[in-house]
Short mmCIF file of C-alpha atoms in Angstrom, two decimals:
data_model
loop_
_atom_site.label_atom_id
_atom_site.label_comp_id
_atom_site.label_asym_id
_atom_site.label_seq_id
_atom_site.Cartn_x
_atom_site.Cartn_y
_atom_site.Cartn_z
CA UNK A 151 118.42 -190.52 193.59
CA UNK A 152 116.73 -187.77 195.54
CA UNK A 153 118.45 -188.99 198.67
CA UNK A 154 121.87 -188.78 197.02
CA UNK A 155 121.17 -185.29 195.71
CA UNK A 156 120.04 -184.09 199.12
CA UNK A 157 123.09 -185.62 200.74
CA UNK A 158 125.35 -184.03 198.12
CA UNK A 159 123.76 -180.59 198.51
CA UNK A 160 124.02 -180.87 202.31
CA UNK A 161 127.70 -181.82 202.03
CA UNK A 162 128.29 -178.93 199.62
CA UNK A 163 126.47 -176.57 201.96
CA UNK A 164 128.56 -177.71 204.93
CA UNK A 165 131.74 -177.43 202.84
CA UNK A 166 130.76 -173.91 201.76
CA UNK A 167 130.14 -172.97 205.40
CA UNK A 168 133.58 -174.29 206.37
CA UNK A 169 135.25 -172.36 203.52
CA UNK A 170 133.39 -169.16 204.42
CA UNK A 171 134.31 -169.67 208.08
CA UNK A 172 137.98 -170.07 207.16
CA UNK A 173 137.86 -167.01 204.91
CA UNK A 174 136.33 -164.92 207.68
CA UNK A 175 139.01 -166.01 210.15
CA UNK A 176 141.69 -165.09 207.63
CA UNK A 177 140.01 -161.77 206.85
CA UNK A 178 139.72 -160.98 210.56
CA UNK A 179 143.40 -161.81 211.00
CA UNK A 180 144.45 -159.62 208.07
CA UNK A 181 142.30 -156.75 209.31
CA UNK A 182 143.75 -157.06 212.83
CA UNK A 183 147.43 -156.98 211.75
CA UNK A 184 147.74 -153.16 211.96
CA UNK A 185 146.10 -153.16 215.39
CA UNK A 186 148.42 -155.93 216.54
CA UNK A 187 151.46 -154.03 215.26
CA UNK A 188 150.32 -150.90 217.10
CA UNK A 189 149.53 -152.81 220.30
CA UNK A 190 152.85 -154.61 220.58
CA UNK A 191 155.22 -152.57 218.40
CA UNK A 192 154.52 -149.03 219.56
CA UNK A 193 155.40 -149.28 223.30
CA UNK A 194 158.99 -150.53 222.74
CA UNK A 195 159.49 -148.04 219.91
CA UNK A 196 158.20 -145.21 222.09
CA UNK A 197 160.41 -146.21 225.02
CA UNK A 198 163.51 -146.39 222.79
CA UNK A 199 162.70 -142.94 221.41
CA UNK A 200 162.27 -141.43 224.87
CA UNK A 201 165.51 -142.99 226.12
CA UNK A 202 167.35 -141.79 222.99
CA UNK A 203 166.02 -138.25 223.35
CA UNK A 204 166.99 -138.21 227.02
CA UNK A 205 170.52 -139.29 226.13
CA UNK A 206 170.70 -136.58 223.45
CA UNK A 207 169.67 -133.97 226.02
CA UNK A 208 172.25 -135.24 228.51
CA UNK A 209 175.04 -135.07 225.93
CA UNK A 210 174.02 -131.65 224.60
CA UNK A 211 173.67 -130.14 228.06
CA UNK A 212 177.29 -130.66 229.04
CA UNK A 213 179.16 -127.52 230.08
CA UNK A 214 181.18 -126.98 226.91
CA UNK A 215 178.40 -127.81 224.49
CA UNK A 216 175.67 -125.49 225.82
CA UNK A 217 177.25 -122.39 224.32
CA UNK A 218 176.36 -123.07 220.67
CA UNK A 219 173.15 -122.15 218.91
CA UNK A 220 173.06 -125.51 217.12
CA UNK A 221 172.73 -127.27 220.47
CA UNK A 222 169.80 -125.04 221.43
CA UNK A 223 167.98 -126.15 218.28
CA UNK A 224 168.95 -129.80 218.74
CA UNK A 225 167.83 -129.72 222.38
CA UNK A 226 164.52 -128.16 221.33
CA UNK A 227 164.10 -130.88 218.70
CA UNK A 228 164.84 -133.61 221.27
CA UNK A 229 162.25 -132.14 223.65
CA UNK A 230 159.79 -131.77 220.77
CA UNK A 231 160.32 -135.34 219.64
CA UNK A 232 159.73 -136.57 223.19
CA UNK A 233 156.50 -134.55 223.33
CA UNK A 234 155.40 -136.04 220.01
CA UNK A 235 156.01 -139.54 221.37
CA UNK A 236 154.08 -138.78 224.56
CA UNK A 237 151.16 -137.14 222.72
CA UNK A 238 150.98 -139.99 220.23
CA UNK A 239 150.99 -142.44 223.14
CA UNK A 240 148.18 -140.73 225.02
CA UNK A 241 145.97 -139.48 222.18
CA UNK A 242 146.53 -141.73 219.15
CA UNK A 243 147.79 -145.04 220.56
CA UNK A 244 144.46 -145.96 222.23
CA UNK A 245 142.63 -145.19 218.97
CA UNK A 246 144.91 -147.13 216.64
CA UNK A 247 145.62 -150.08 218.94
CA UNK A 248 142.30 -150.61 220.69
CA UNK A 249 139.74 -148.38 218.99
CA UNK A 250 139.22 -146.25 222.12
CA UNK A 251 138.66 -142.59 221.33
CA UNK A 252 139.47 -140.94 224.66
CA UNK A 253 138.92 -137.41 223.36
CA UNK A 254 135.13 -137.81 223.49
CA UNK A 255 135.22 -137.74 227.29
CA UNK A 256 134.76 -133.97 227.61
CA UNK A 257 135.23 -130.65 225.87
CA UNK A 258 138.38 -130.05 227.92
CA UNK A 259 139.87 -133.35 226.73
CA UNK A 260 139.03 -132.38 223.16
CA UNK A 261 140.72 -128.98 223.50
CA UNK A 262 143.76 -130.55 225.19
CA UNK A 263 144.11 -133.17 222.45
CA UNK A 264 143.69 -130.53 219.76
CA UNK A 265 146.32 -128.33 221.37
CA UNK A 266 148.77 -131.16 221.98
CA UNK A 267 148.35 -132.57 218.49
CA UNK A 268 148.54 -129.17 216.82
CA UNK A 269 151.55 -127.89 218.69
CA UNK A 270 153.57 -131.10 218.57
CA UNK A 271 152.62 -133.17 215.58
CA UNK A 272 151.71 -130.61 212.98
CA UNK A 273 153.38 -127.24 213.22
CA UNK A 274 155.92 -125.98 215.73
CA UNK A 275 158.61 -128.62 215.76
CA UNK A 276 158.66 -128.84 211.99
CA UNK A 277 159.50 -125.14 211.93
CA UNK A 278 162.37 -125.78 214.37
CA UNK A 279 164.02 -127.86 211.64
CA UNK A 280 163.49 -125.04 209.14
CA UNK A 281 164.99 -122.49 211.56
CA UNK A 282 167.97 -124.75 212.29
CA UNK A 283 168.58 -125.23 208.57
CA UNK A 284 168.35 -121.48 207.92
CA UNK A 285 170.80 -120.83 210.73
CA UNK A 286 173.26 -123.36 209.28
CA UNK A 287 172.90 -121.69 205.86
CA UNK A 288 173.75 -118.31 207.42
CA UNK A 289 176.82 -119.84 209.08
CA UNK A 290 178.08 -121.21 205.76
CA UNK A 291 177.07 -118.40 203.41
CA UNK A 292 177.65 -115.33 205.63
CA UNK A 293 180.44 -116.16 208.09
CA UNK A 294 180.68 -112.54 209.32
CA UNK A 295 177.00 -112.50 210.34
CA UNK A 296 177.49 -115.74 212.24
CA UNK A 297 178.94 -113.99 215.29
CA UNK A 298 176.00 -111.62 215.53
CA UNK A 299 173.01 -113.77 214.47
CA UNK A 300 173.89 -117.36 215.31
CA UNK A 301 174.01 -117.16 219.09
CA UNK A 302 172.26 -119.31 221.69
CA UNK A 303 170.19 -116.28 222.70
CA UNK A 304 168.81 -115.81 219.17
CA UNK A 305 168.21 -119.54 218.83
CA UNK A 306 166.18 -119.52 222.06
CA UNK A 307 164.24 -116.46 220.89
CA UNK A 308 163.56 -118.14 217.56
CA UNK A 309 162.28 -121.35 219.20
CA UNK A 310 160.11 -119.38 221.63
CA UNK A 311 158.73 -117.21 218.82
CA UNK A 312 157.87 -120.27 216.76
CA UNK A 313 155.99 -121.80 219.68
CA UNK A 314 154.05 -118.56 220.26
CA UNK A 315 153.24 -118.18 216.55
CA UNK A 316 151.92 -121.74 216.36
CA UNK A 317 149.65 -121.51 219.41
CA UNK A 318 146.68 -120.11 217.51
CA UNK A 319 147.03 -122.45 214.55
CA UNK A 320 145.60 -125.42 216.44
CA UNK A 321 142.37 -123.54 217.10
CA UNK A 322 141.75 -122.98 213.41
CA UNK A 323 142.26 -126.45 212.00
CA UNK A 324 139.96 -128.38 214.33
CA UNK A 325 136.74 -126.38 214.42
CA UNK A 326 134.05 -126.94 211.82
CA UNK A 327 130.74 -125.08 211.67
CA UNK A 328 127.81 -126.95 210.18
CA UNK A 329 124.13 -126.18 210.69
CA UNK A 330 125.12 -123.36 213.06
CA UNK A 331 126.77 -125.85 215.45
CA UNK A 332 130.51 -125.65 216.04
CA UNK A 333 132.06 -129.09 216.18
CA UNK A 334 135.59 -130.26 216.63
CA UNK A 335 137.20 -132.49 214.02
CA UNK A 336 139.05 -134.39 216.73
CA UNK A 337 135.89 -135.53 218.50
CA UNK A 338 132.13 -135.35 218.28
CA UNK A 339 131.71 -132.83 221.11
CA UNK A 340 129.68 -129.73 220.23
CA UNK A 341 131.69 -126.64 221.16
CA UNK A 342 130.26 -123.54 222.88
#
């Protein structure tokens, strides 16, 4: 009887090990799905976005279409979207797809990533949409002001001003002071 019990407990133990092994393989697969999607889904999506933005710029830069303020905003948005795709590809794609945090290389890399992320992903190009919407509201609501305010020159000044106003914002959101040591939120590098 003892032999049968030992054999049964050994078989149960082996069966439990097989079940646990299968569960771990499934868990590993489920955990790796986002990484797999990033690894193989992002590059084609990024390339389609860059090609689409390039085509938008080519269409908007034709001779007759350059003279409107709306096309200045749309061109700025196409350039901004391309920059977002490139920054996401260089800064965030290695992290999300492979787990490589390239920003830890040096303080300069940290500052560059903070600047690129802050200027493209967070602040400036979102405000371009707000400015474009405000300009369209002026065109509809105040048609007499349209000739004076809604010009390509003012649109360019507005986009340039928004970029300048957003330059200092990326410095403020990434620096944390703890125990009298300034650290960046984007990386683990101690800042001077």
